[in-house]
Coordinates of N, CA, C and O in Angstrom, one line a residue:
X268 N 0.9 -1.2 0.0 CA 0.0 0.0 0.0 C 0.9 1.2 0.0 O 1.9 1.3 0.7
X269 N 0.6 2.2 -0.8 CA 1.3 3.4 -1.0 C 0.7 4.5 -0.1 O -0.5 4.7 -0.2
X270 N 1.5 5.2 0.7 CA 1.0 6.3 1.5 C 1.6 7.6 1.2 O 2.8 7.7 0.8
X271 N 0.9 8.7 1.4 CA 1.3 10.1 1.2 C 1.6 10.6 2.6 O 0.8 10.6 3.5
X272 N 2.8 11.2 2.7 CA 3.2 11.8 4.0 C 3.5 13.3 3.8 O 4.4 13.6 3.0
X273 N 2.9 14.2 4.5 CA 3.1 15.6 4.3 C 3.5 16.3 5.6 O 3.4 15.7 6.7
X274 N 3.9 17.5 5.4 CA 4.4 18.4 6.5 C 5.7 17.9 7.2 O 5.9 18.0 8.4
X275 N 6.5 17.2 6.3 CA 7.8 16.7 6.8 C 8.8 17.9 7.0 O 8.7 18.9 6.3
X276 N 9.7 17.8 7.9 CA 10.8 18.8 8.0 C 11.6 18.8 6.8 O 11.8 17.8 6.1
X277 N 12.2 19.9 6.5 CA 12.9 20.1 5.2 C 14.3 19.4 5.3 O 15.0 19.3 4.2
X278 N 14.7 18.9 6.4 CA 16.0 18.2 6.5 C 15.8 16.7 6.6 O 16.8 16.0 6.8
X279 N 14.5 16.2 6.6 CA 14.3 14.8 6.7 C 14.8 14.1 5.4 O 14.8 14.7 4.3
X280 N 15.3 12.9 5.6 CA 15.8 12.1 4.4 C 14.9 10.9 4.2 O 14.1 10.5 5.0
X281 N 15.2 10.2 3.0 CA 14.5 9.0 2.7 C 14.7 8.0 3.8 O 13.8 7.3 4.2
X282 N 15.9 7.9 4.4 CA 16.2 7.0 5.4 C 15.5 7.3 6.7 O 15.0 6.4 7.4
X283 N 15.3 8.6 7.0 CA 14.5 9.0 8.2 C 13.1 8.5 8.0 O 12.5 8.0 9.0
X284 N 12.5 8.6 6.8 CA 11.2 8.2 6.6 C 11.0 6.7 6.7 O 10.1 6.2 7.3
X285 N 12.0 6.0 6.1 CA 12.0 4.5 6.2 C 12.0 4.0 7.6 O 11.3 3.2 8.0
X286 N 12.9 4.7 8.4 CA 13.1 4.3 9.8 C 11.8 4.5 10.6 O 11.4 3.7 11.4
X287 N 11.1 5.7 10.4 CA 9.9 6.0 11.0 C 8.8 4.9 10.8 O 8.1 4.5 11.7
X288 N 8.7 4.5 9.5 CA 7.6 3.6 9.2 C 8.0 2.1 9.4 O 7.1 1.3 9.6
X289 N 9.2 1.8 9.5 CA 9.7 0.4 9.7 C 9.3 -0.1 11.0 O 9.2 -1.3 11.2
X290 N 8.9 0.7 12.0 CA 8.4 0.3 13.3 C 7.1 -0.4 13.2 O 6.7 -1.2 14.1
X291 N 6.4 -0.3 12.0 CA 5.1 -0.9 11.8 C 5.1 -2.0 10.8 O 4.1 -2.6 10.5
X292 N 6.3 -2.4 10.2 CA 6.4 -3.5 9.3 C 7.4 -3.2 8.2 O 8.1 -2.2 8.3
X293 N 7.5 -4.0 7.2 CA 8.5 -3.9 6.2 C 8.1 -2.8 5.2 O 7.0 -2.7 4.7
X294 N 9.1 -1.9 5.0 CA 8.9 -0.8 4.1 C 9.5 -1.1 2.7 O 10.7 -1.5 2.7
X295 N 8.7 -1.1 1.7 CA 9.2 -1.4 0.3 C 10.0 -0.3 -0.2 O 11.0 -0.5 -0.9
X296 N 9.5 0.9 0.0 CA 10.2 2.1 -0.5 C 9.8 3.3 0.3 O 8.7 3.4 0.9
X297 N 10.7 4.3 0.4 CA 10.4 5.6 1.1 C 11.1 6.6 0.3 O 12.3 6.6 0.1
X298 N 10.4 7.6 -0.1 CA 11.0 8.7 -1.0 C 10.4 10.0 -0.6 O 9.2 10.3 -0.6
X299 N 11.3 11.0 -0.3 CA 11.0 12.3 -0.1 C 11.1 13.1 -1.4 O 12.1 12.9 -2.1
X300 N 10.2 13.9 -1.8 CA 10.2 14.6 -3.1 C 11.0 15.8 -2.9 O 10.8 16.6 -2.0
X301 N 11.9 16.0 -3.9 CA 12.9 17.1 -3.8 C 12.5 18.2 -4.9 O 12.0 17.8 -6.0
X302 N 12.8 19.4 -4.6 CA 12.6 20.5 -5.6 C 13.7 20.4 -6.7 O 14.9 20.3 -6.3
X303 N 13.3 20.4 -7.9 CA 14.3 20.2 -9.0 C 15.3 21.4 -9.1 O 16.4 21.2 -9.5
X304 N 14.8 22.6 -8.8 CA 15.7 23.8 -8.9 C 16.6 23.9 -7.7 O 17.8 24.1 -8.0
X305 N 16.1 23.8 -6.5 CA 17.0 24.0 -5.3 C 17.6 22.8 -4.8 O 18.6 22.9 -4.0
X306 N 17.0 21.6 -5.1 CA 17.5 20.4 -4.5 C 17.1 20.1 -3.1 O 17.5 19.2 -2.4
X307 N 16.3 21.0 -2.5 CA 15.8 20.9 -1.2 C 14.5 20.1 -1.2 O 13.7 20.0 -2.1
X308 N 14.2 19.5 0.0 CA 12.9 18.8 0.2 C 11.8 19.7 0.0 O 11.8 20.9 0.3
X309 N 10.7 19.1 -0.6 CA 9.5 19.9 -0.8 C 8.5 19.7 0.4 O 7.4 20.2 0.4
X310 N 9.0 18.9 1.4 CA 8.2 18.7 2.6 C 7.1 17.6 2.6 O 6.3 17.5 3.5
X311 N 7.2 16.8 1.5 CA 6.3 15.6 1.5 C 7.0 14.5 0.8 O 8.0 14.6 0.2
X312 N 6.4 13.3 1.0 CA 7.0 12.1 0.4 C 6.0 11.0 0.3 O 4.8 11.1 0.6
X313 N 6.5 9.8 -0.1 CA 5.7 8.6 -0.2 C 6.4 7.4 0.4 O 7.6 7.3 0.3
X314 N 5.6 6.6 1.1 CA 6.1 5.4 1.7 C 5.2 4.2 1.2 O 4.0 4.3 1.2
X315 N 5.9 3.2 0.8 CA 5.1 2.0 0.3 C 5.4 0.8 1.2 O 6.6 0.6 1.5
X316 N 4.4 0.1 1.7 CA 4.5 -1.0 2.5 C 3.8 -2.2 1.9 O 2.8 -2.0 1.3
X317 N 4.4 -3.4 1.9 CA 3.8 -4.5 1.3 C 2.6 -5.0 1.9 O 1.7 -5.6 1.2
X318 N 2.4 -4.8 3.2 CA 1.2 -5.3 3.9 C 0.2 -4.2 4.1 O 0.6 -3.2 4.7
X319 N -1.0 -4.4 3.7 CA -2.1 -3.4 3.9 C -2.3 -3.2 5.4 O -2.5 -2.1 5.8
X320 N -2.3 -4.3 6.2 CA -2.6 -4.1 7.6 C -1.5 -3.3 8.3 O -1.7 -2.5 9.2
X321 N -0.2 -3.5 7.9 CA 0.9 -2.8 8.5 C 0.8 -1.3 8.1 O 0.9 -0.4 8.9
X322 N 0.4 -1.0 6.8 CA 0.3 0.3 6.4 C -0.9 1.0 7.1 O -0.8 2.2 7.5
X323 N -2.0 0.3 7.3 CA -3.2 0.9 8.0 C -2.8 1.2 9.4 O -3.2 2.3 9.9
X324 N -2.1 0.4 10.1 CA -1.6 0.7 11.4 C -0.7 1.9 11.5 O -0.8 2.7 12.3
X325 N 0.2 1.9 10.5 CA 1.2 3.1 10.4 C 0.4 4.4 10.2 O 0.7 5.4 10.9
X326 N -0.6 4.4 9.3 CA -1.4 5.6 9.1 C -2.1 6.0 10.4 O -2.1 7.2 10.8
X327 N -2.7 5.0 11.1 CA -3.4 5.3 12.3 C -2.5 5.9 13.4 O -2.9 6.9 14.0
X328 N -1.3 5.3 13.5 CA -0.4 5.7 14.6 C 0.4 7.0 14.3 O 0.7 7.8 15.2
X329 N 0.7 7.2 13.0 CA 1.6 8.3 12.7 C 0.8 9.6 12.2 O 1.4 10.7 12.3
X330 N -0.4 9.5 11.8 CA -1.1 10.7 11.3 C -1.3 11.6 12.5 O -1.9 11.2 13.5
X331 N -0.8 12.8 12.3 CA -1.0 13.8 13.4 C 0.2 13.8 14.4 O 0.2 14.6 15.4
X332 N 1.1 12.9 14.3 CA 2.2 12.7 15.2 C 3.2 13.9 15.0 O 3.5 14.3 13.9
X333 N 3.8 14.3 16.1 CA 4.9 15.3 16.0 C 6.2 14.6 15.7 O 6.7 13.8 16.4
X334 N 6.8 15.0 14.6 CA 8.1 14.5 14.1 C 9.0 15.7 13.9 O 8.7 16.5 13.0
X335 N 10.1 15.8 14.6 CA 11.0 16.9 14.5 C 10.3 18.3 14.6 O 10.6 19.2 13.8
X336 N 9.4 18.4 15.5 CA 8.7 19.7 15.7 C 7.6 20.0 14.7 O 7.1 21.1 14.7
X337 N 7.3 19.0 13.9 CA 6.2 19.3 12.9 C 5.2 18.2 13.0 O 5.5 17.0 13.1
X338 N 3.9 18.5 12.9 CA 2.8 17.5 12.9 C 2.6 17.0 11.5 O 2.0 17.7 10.7
X339 N 3.0 15.7 11.3 CA 2.9 15.2 10.0 C 1.5 14.6 9.7 O 0.7 14.4 10.7
X340 N 1.2 14.5 8.5 CA -0.1 14.0 8.0 C 0.2 12.7 7.2 O 1.1 12.8 6.3
X341 N -0.5 11.6 7.4 CA -0.3 10.4 6.7 C -1.6 9.9 6.2 O -2.6 9.8 6.9
X342 N -1.7 9.6 4.9 CA -3.0 9.1 4.3 C -2.6 8.2 3.1 O -1.5 8.2 2.6
X343 N -3.6 7.5 2.7 CA -3.4 6.6 1.5 C -3.1 7.5 0.3 O -3.8 8.5 0.1
X344 N -2.2 7.2 -0.5 CA -1.8 8.0 -1.7 C -2.9 7.8 -2.8 O -3.4 6.7 -2.9
X345 N -3.1 8.8 -3.5 CA -4.1 8.8 -4.6 C -3.3 8.4 -5.9 O -2.1 8.7 -6.0
X346 N -3.9 7.8 -6.8 CA -3.3 7.5 -8.1 C -2.9 8.8 -8.8 O -3.7 9.8 -8.7
X347 N -1.8 8.8 -9.4 CA -1.3 10.0 -10.1 C -2.2 10.3 -11.3 O -2.4 9.4 -12.1
X348 N -2.6 11.5 -11.5 CA -3.5 11.9 -12.6 C -2.6 12.1 -13.8 O -1.5 12.6 -13.7
X349 N -3.1 11.8 -15.0 CA -2.4 12.1 -16.2 C -2.3 13.6 -16.4 O -3.3 14.3 -16.2
X350 N -1.2 14.1 -16.8 CA -1.0 15.5 -17.1 C -1.5 15.8 -18.5 O -1.2 15.0 -19.4
X351 N -2.1 16.9 -18.7 CA -2.6 17.3 -20.1 C -1.4 17.8 -20.8 O -0.4 18.3 -20.2
X352 N -1.4 17.7 -22.1 CA -0.3 18.2 -22.9 C -0.5 19.7 -23.0 O -1.4 20.2 -23.5
X353 N 0.5 20.4 -22.4 CA 0.5 21.8 -22.3 C 1.2 22.4 -23.6 O 2.2 21.9 -24.0
X354 N 0.6 23.4 -24.2 CA 1.2 24.0 -25.3 C 1.4 25.5 -24.9 O 0.5 26.2 -24.6
X355 N 2.6 25.9 -24.9 CA 3.0 27.2 -24.5 C 2.9 28.1 -25.7 O 3.2 28.8 -26.3

């Protein structure tokens, strides 16, 4: 199950995210989204866990939790929408 994690600290790393969620089960992937221009974290990321029950427990326990002075939000990730072809 893929989860969306927001309001992360700007110094959080992929490994920090993996460690936080690994307390609830096996983490398949953990990725913080970076700004292309600055190379800094955009403050959100995605975590994938193989077990739906582990992911559900992680969402329940971590949503609203204070992590590094910030209250994070954790929810099921939505499918990525197709981008329209933009013509400038």
